[in-house]
Short mmCIF file of C-alpha atoms and ligand atoms in Angstrom, two decimals:
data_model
loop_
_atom_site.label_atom_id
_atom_site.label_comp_id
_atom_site.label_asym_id
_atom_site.label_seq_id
_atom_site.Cartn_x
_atom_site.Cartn_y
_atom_site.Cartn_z
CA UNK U 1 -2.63 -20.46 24.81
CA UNK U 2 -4.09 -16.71 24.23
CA UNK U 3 -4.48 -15.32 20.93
CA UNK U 4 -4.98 -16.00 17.47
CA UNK U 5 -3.12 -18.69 15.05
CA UNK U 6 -1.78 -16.56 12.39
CA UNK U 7 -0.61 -17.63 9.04
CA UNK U 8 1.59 -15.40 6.84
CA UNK U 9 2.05 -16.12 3.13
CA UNK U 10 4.68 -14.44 1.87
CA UNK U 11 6.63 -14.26 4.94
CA UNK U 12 9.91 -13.99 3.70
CA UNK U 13 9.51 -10.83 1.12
CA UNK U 14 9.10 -6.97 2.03
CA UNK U 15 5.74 -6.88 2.94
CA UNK U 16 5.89 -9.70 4.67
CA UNK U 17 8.98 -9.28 6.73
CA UNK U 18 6.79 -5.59 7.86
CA UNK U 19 4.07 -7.28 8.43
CA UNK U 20 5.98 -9.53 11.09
CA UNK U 21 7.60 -5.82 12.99
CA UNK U 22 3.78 -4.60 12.85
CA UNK U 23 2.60 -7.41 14.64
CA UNK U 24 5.01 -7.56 16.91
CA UNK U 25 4.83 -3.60 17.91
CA UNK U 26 1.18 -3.44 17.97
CA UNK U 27 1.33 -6.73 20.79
CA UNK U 28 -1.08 -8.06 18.15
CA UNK U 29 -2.28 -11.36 20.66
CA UNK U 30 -0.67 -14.08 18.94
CA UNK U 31 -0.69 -17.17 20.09
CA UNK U 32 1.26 -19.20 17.31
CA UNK U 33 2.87 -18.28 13.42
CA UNK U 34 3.40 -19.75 10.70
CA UNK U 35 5.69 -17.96 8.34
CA UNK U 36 4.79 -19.50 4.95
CA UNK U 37 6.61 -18.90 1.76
CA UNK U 38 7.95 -20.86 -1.46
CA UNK U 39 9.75 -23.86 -1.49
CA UNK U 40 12.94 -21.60 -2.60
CA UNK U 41 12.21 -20.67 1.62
CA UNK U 42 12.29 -23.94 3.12
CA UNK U 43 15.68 -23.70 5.52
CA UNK U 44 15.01 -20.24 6.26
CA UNK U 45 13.47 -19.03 9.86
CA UNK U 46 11.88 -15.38 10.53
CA UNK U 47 12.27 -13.52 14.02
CA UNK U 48 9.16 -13.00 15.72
CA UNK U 49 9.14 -11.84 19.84
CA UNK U 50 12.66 -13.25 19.82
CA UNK U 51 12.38 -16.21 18.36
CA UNK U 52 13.31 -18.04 15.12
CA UNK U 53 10.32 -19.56 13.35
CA UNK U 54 11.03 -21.70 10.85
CA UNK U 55 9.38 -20.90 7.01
CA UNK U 56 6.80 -23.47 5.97
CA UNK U 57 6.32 -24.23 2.46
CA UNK U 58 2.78 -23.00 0.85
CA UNK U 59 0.46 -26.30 0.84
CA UNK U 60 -3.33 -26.95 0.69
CA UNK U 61 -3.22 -27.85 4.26
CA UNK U 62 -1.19 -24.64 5.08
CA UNK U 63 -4.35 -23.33 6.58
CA UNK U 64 -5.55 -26.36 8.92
CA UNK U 65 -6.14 -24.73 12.91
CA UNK U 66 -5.26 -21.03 11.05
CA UNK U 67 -7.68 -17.92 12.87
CA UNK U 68 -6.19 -14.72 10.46
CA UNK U 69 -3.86 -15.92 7.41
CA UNK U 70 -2.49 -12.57 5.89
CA UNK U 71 -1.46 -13.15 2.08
CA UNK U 72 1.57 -11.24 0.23
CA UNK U 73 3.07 -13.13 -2.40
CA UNK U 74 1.49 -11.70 -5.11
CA UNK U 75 -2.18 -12.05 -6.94
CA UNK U 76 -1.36 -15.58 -8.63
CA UNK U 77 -0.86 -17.31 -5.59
CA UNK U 78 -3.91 -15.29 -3.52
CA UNK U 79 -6.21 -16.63 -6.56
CA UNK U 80 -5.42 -20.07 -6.15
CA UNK U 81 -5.00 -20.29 -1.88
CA UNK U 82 -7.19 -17.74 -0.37
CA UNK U 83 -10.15 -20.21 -1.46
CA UNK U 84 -8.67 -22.78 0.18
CA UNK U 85 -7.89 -20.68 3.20
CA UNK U 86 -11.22 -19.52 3.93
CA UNK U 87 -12.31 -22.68 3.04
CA UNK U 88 -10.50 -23.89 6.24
CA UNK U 89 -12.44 -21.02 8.06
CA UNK U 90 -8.94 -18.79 8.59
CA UNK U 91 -10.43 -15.17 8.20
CA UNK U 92 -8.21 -14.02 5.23
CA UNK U 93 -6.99 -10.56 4.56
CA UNK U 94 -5.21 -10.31 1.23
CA UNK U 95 -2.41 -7.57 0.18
CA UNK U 96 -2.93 -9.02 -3.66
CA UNK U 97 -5.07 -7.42 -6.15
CA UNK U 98 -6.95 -10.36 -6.85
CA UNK U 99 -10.19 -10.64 -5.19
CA UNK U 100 -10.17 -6.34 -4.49
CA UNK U 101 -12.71 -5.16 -6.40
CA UNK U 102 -15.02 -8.33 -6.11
CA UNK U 103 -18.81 -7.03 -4.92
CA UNK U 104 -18.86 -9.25 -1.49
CA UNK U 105 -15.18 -8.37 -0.68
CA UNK U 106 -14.26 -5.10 1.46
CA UNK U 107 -11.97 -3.28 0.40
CA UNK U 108 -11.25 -1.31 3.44
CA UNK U 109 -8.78 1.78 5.08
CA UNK U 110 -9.84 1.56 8.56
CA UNK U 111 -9.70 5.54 8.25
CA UNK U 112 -12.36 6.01 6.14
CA UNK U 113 -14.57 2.88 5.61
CA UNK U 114 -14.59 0.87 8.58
CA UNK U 115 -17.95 0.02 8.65
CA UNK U 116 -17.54 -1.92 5.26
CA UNK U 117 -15.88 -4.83 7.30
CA UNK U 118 -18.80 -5.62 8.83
CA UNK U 119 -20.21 -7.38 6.07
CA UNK U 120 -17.37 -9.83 5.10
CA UNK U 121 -17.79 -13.62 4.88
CA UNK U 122 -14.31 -14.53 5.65
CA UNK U 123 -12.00 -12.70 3.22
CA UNK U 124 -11.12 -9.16 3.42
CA UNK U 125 -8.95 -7.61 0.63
CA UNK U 126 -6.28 -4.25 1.35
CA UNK U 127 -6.04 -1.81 -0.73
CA UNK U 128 -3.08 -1.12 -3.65
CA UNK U 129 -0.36 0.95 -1.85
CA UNK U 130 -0.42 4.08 -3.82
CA UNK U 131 -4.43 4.20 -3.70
CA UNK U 132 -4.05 4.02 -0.33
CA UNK U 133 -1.67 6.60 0.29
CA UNK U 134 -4.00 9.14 -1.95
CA UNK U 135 -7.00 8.58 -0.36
CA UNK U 136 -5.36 9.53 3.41
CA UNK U 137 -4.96 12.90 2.46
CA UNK U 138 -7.81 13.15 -0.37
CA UNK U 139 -10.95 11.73 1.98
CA UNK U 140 -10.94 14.51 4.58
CA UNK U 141 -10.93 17.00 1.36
CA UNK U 142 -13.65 14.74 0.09
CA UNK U 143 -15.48 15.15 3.34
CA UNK U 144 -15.03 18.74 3.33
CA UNK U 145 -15.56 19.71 -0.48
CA UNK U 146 -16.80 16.76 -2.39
CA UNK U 147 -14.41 15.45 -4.62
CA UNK U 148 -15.49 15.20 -8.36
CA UNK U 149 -12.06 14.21 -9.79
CA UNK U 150 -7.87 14.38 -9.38
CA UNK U 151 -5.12 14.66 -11.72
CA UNK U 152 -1.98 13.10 -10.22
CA UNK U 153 1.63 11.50 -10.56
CA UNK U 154 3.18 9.18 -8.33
CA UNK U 155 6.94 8.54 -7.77
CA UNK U 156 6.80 4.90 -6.31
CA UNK U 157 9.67 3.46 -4.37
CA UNK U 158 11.44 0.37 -5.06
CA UNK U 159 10.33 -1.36 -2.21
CA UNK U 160 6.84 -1.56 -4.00
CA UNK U 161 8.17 -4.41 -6.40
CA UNK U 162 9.33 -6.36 -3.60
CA UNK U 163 12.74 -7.48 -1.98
CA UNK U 164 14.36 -8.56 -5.53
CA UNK U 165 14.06 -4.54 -6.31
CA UNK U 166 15.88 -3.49 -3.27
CA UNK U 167 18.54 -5.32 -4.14
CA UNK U 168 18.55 -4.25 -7.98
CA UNK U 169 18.65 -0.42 -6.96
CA UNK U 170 21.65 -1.12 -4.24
CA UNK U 171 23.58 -2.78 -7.28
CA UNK U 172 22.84 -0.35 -10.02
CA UNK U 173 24.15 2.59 -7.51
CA UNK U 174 27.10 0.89 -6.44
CA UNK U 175 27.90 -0.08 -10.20
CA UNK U 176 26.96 3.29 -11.56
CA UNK U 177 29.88 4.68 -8.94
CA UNK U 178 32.17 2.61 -10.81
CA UNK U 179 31.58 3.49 -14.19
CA UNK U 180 29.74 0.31 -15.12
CA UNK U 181 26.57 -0.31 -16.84
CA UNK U 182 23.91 -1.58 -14.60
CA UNK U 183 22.27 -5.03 -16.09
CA UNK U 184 18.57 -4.88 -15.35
CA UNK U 185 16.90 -7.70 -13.97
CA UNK U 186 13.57 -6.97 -12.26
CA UNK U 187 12.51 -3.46 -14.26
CA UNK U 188 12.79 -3.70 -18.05
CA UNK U 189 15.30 -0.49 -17.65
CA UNK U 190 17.87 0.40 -15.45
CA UNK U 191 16.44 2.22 -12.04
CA UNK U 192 19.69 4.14 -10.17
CA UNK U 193 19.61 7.94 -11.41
CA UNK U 194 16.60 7.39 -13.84
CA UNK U 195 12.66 7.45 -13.63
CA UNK U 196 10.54 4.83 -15.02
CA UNK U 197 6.82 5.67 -16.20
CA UNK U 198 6.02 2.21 -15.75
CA UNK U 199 4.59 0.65 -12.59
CA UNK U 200 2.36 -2.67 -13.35
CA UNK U 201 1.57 -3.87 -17.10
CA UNK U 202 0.09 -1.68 -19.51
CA UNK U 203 -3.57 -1.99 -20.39
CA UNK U 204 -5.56 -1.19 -24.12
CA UNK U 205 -6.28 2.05 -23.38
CA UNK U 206 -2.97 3.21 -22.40
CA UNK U 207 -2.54 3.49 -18.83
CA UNK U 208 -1.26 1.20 -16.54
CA UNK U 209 -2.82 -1.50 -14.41
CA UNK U 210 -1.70 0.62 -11.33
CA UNK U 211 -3.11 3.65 -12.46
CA UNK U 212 -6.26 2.43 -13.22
CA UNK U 213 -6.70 0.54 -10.13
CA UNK U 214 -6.41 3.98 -8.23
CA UNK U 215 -9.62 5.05 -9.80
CA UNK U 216 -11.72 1.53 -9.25
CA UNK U 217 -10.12 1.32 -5.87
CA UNK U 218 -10.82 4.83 -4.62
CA UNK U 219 -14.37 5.00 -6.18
CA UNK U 220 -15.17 1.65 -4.39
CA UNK U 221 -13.81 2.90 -0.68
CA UNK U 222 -15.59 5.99 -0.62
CA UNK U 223 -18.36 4.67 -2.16
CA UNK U 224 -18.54 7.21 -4.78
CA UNK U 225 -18.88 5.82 -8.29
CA UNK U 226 -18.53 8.93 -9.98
CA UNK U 227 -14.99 9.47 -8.64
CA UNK U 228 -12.27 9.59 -11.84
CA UNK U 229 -9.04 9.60 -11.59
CA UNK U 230 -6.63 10.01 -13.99
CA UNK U 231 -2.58 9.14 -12.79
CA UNK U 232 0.80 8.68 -14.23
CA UNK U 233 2.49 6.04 -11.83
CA UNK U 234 6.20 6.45 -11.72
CA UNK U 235 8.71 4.21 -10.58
CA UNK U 236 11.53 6.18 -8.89
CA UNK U 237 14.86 5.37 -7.02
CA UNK U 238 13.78 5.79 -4.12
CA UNK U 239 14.08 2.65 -1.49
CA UNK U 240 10.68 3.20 0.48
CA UNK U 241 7.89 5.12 0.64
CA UNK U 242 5.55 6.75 -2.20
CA UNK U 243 4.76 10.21 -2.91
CA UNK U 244 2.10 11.56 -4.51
CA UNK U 245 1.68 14.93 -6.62
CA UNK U 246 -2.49 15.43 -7.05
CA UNK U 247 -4.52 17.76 -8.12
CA UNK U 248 -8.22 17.32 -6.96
CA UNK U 249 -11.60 18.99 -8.03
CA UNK U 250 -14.13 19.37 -5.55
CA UNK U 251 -18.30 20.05 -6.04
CA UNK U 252 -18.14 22.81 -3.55
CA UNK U 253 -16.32 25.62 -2.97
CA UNK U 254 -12.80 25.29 -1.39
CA UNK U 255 -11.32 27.33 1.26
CA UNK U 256 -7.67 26.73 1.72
CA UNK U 257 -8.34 27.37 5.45
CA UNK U 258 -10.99 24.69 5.97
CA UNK U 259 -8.76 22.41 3.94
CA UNK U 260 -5.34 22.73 5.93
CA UNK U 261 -8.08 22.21 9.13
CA UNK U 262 -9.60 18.89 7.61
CA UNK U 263 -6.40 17.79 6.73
CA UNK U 264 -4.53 18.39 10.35
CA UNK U 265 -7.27 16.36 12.53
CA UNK U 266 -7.30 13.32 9.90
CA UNK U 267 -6.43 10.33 11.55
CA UNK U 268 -2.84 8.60 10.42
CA UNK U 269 -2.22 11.71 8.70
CA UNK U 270 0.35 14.55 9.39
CA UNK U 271 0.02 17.91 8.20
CA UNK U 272 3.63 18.88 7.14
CA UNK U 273 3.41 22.17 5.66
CA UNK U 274 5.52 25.40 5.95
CA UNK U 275 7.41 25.84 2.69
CA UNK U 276 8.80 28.73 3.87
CA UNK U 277 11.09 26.75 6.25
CA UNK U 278 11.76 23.80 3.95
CA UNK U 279 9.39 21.73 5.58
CA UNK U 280 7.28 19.38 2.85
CA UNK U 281 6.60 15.30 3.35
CA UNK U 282 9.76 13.56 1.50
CA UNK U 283 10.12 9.58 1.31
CA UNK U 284 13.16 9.71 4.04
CA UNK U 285 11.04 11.30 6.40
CA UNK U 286 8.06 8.83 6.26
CA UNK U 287 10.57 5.83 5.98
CA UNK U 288 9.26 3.96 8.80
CA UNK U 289 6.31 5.76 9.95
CA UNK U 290 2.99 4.58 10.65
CA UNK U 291 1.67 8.13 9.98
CA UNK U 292 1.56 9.66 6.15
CA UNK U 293 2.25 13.14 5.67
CA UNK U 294 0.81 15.53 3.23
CA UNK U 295 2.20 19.02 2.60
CA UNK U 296 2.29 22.07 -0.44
CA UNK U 297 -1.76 22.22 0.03
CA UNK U 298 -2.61 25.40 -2.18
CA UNK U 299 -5.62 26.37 -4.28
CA UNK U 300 -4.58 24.92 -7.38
CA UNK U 301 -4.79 27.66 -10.19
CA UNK U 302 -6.43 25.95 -13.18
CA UNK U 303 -9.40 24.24 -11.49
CA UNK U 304 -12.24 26.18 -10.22
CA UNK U 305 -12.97 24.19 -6.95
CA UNK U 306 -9.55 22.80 -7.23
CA UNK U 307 -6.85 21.74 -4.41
CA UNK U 308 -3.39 20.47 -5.44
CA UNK U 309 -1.36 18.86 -2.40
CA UNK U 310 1.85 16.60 -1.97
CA UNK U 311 0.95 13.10 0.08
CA UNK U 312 4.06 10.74 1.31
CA UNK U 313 3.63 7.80 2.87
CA UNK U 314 5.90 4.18 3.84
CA UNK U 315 4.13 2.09 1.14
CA UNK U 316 5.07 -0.92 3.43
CA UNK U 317 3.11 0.16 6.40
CA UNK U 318 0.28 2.26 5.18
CA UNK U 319 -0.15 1.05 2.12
CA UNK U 320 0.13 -2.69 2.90
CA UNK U 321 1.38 -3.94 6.12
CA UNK U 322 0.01 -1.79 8.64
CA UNK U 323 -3.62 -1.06 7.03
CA UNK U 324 -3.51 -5.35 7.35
CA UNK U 325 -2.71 -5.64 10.87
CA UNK U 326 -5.36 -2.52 11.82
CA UNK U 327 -7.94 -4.79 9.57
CA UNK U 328 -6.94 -7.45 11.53
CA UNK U 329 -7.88 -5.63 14.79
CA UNK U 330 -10.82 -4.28 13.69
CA UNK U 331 -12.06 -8.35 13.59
P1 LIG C 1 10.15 -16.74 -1.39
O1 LIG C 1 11.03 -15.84 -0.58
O2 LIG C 1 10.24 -18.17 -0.95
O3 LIG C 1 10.31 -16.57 -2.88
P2 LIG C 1 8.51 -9.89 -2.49
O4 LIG C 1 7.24 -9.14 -2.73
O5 LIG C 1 9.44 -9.19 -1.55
O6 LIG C 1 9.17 -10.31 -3.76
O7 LIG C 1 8.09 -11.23 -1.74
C1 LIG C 1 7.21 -12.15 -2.29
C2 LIG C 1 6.85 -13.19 -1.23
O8 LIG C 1 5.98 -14.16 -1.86
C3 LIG C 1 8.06 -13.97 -0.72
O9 LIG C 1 7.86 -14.30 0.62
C4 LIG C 1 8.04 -15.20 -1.59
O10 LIG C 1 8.64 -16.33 -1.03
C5 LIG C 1 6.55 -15.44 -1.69
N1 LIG C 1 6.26 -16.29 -2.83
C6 LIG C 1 6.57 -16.08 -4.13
N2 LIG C 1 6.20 -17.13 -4.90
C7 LIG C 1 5.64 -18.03 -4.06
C8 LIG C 1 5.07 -19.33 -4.22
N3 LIG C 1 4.99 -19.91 -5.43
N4 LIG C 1 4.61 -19.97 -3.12
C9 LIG C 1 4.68 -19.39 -1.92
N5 LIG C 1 5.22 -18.18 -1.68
C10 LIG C 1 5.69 -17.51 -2.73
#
């Protein structure tokens, strides 16, 4: 048979369940799957091309005959089985955190570094969702004007903590309709009608895992180590798709003109931007879309070289399960 033996880890959960759709529309050439999740899974089948696929259980020989093995259950279980993955010779590309900022692992957007997949021996790592979604709109300013630094604040969907969130925000709306007090289970506070200004664990210095990752992340995939960014990640109750509020300050001069140019030929990015008729990127109109969207682009008033700009993107596709599969093409 044609195609490639593809493994999924994670199968079952949000990212994984996209990352089966993405496959499937993008006739990635497939010639067998195997949809691999906890043991909590085993019973449980996935559609794929029409088909029910029953879910394996995660094992050390999970991997055996496996050409691409695409990992999504988290950075605990990447750290122990992408070893023994690519020690099977499966070409691994991993949604976790774990092994991103590791010197001989790409970290790639196949936007803007493409050529860093070249050098991978065997494992190639996806960047953190809200990074990702940043750096669509941000690199073709970069390109432009030179980025120095960016202030920013993200409102991050639900969908971002997995399927378990999903179904915590359905419940706390339908409760909160009846009066009730929402228990929470998966955020430490309840998420219907309220903002949390807590996405990932906190570190020493104050900010967030998430946040800082979109500096070390950002720096590392357009090779600028220079780059700072400082962000308040916010979790929001939204169902899918982050959106991004950043302010960025550039070496060189910026011309609003030049910017809204750079911004509407950039590749997997839509330029969304006429105020005037109430048209700005929102999560419902990304839901779904491979494309993110980036809109309110102004010269912001309190930098010199300064842009500020809106980004929205489907944190499922762009940030995780459709930069994977276009990783996974680019081998
Ligand atoms: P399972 O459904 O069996 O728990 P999400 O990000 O939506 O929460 O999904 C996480 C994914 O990671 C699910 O597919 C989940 O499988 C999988 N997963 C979680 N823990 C393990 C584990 N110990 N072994 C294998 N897969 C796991």
């Amino acid at each position: 048979m044609q195609g490639y033996h593809i493994a999924v880890v994670g199968a079952t959960g949000a990212v994984g369940q996209e990352l089966l759709r993405v496959l499937e529309r993008r006739n990635f050439s497939v010639a067998s799957l195997r949809p691999i999740a906890s043991l909590r899974s085993v019973g449980k089948s996935v559609r794929f091309q029409d088909e029910s696929v029953p879910v394996q259980e995660l094992k050390e020989h999970s991997f055996d005959k496996i050409d691409v093995a695409f990992f999504s259950a988290g950075s605990e279980i990447s750290r122990k089985y992408v070893p023994i993955a690519c020690q099977a010779d499966a070409i691994v590309i991993d949604n976790s955190s774990a092994f991103r900022m590791e010197a001989h692992v790409p970290l790639v957007i196949p936007e803007i570094n493409v050529d860093d997949v070249r050098g991978h021996r065997g494992l190639i790592a996806n960047p953190n969702c809200t990074t990702a979604i940043i750096l669509m709109a941000l690199y073709p300013l970069h390109r432009a004007f030179s980025v120095r630094r960016i202030f920013a604040a993200s409102y991050q969907a639900v969908s971002g903590s997995g399927a378990r969130a999903i179904e915590e925000l359905k419940r706390q709306v339908e409760m909160a309709a009846q009066d009730r007090q929402p228990k929470p289970e998966v955020y430490p506070h309840p998420i219907a009608f309220n903002l949390l200004p807590h996405v990932d664990s906190f570190l020493q210095n104050g900010y967030t895992k998430e946040e800082i990752k979109v500096q070390n992340e950002a720096s590392k995939i357009m090779h600028l180590p220079q780059f700072r960014a400082s962000v308040t990640c916010v979790r929001v109750p939204v169902y899918r798709a982050h959106s991004v509020a950043v302010s960025a300050e550039f070496e060189k001069p910026v011309s609003l003109e030049r910017a809204r140019e750079a911004l509407a030929k950039a590749p997997g990015l839509d330029l969304v931007d006429e105020p005037q008729n109430h048209r700005y990127p929102m999560p419902i109109s990304v839901t779904g879309k491979d494309n993110c969207q980036v809109g309110r682009v102004r010269v912001d008033c309190a930098f010199e070289n300064g842009l500020s700009f809106w980004v929205a993107g489907d944190q499922l596709l762009k940030g995780a399960a459709l930069n994977a599969v276009q990783i996974a093409e680019l081998l």
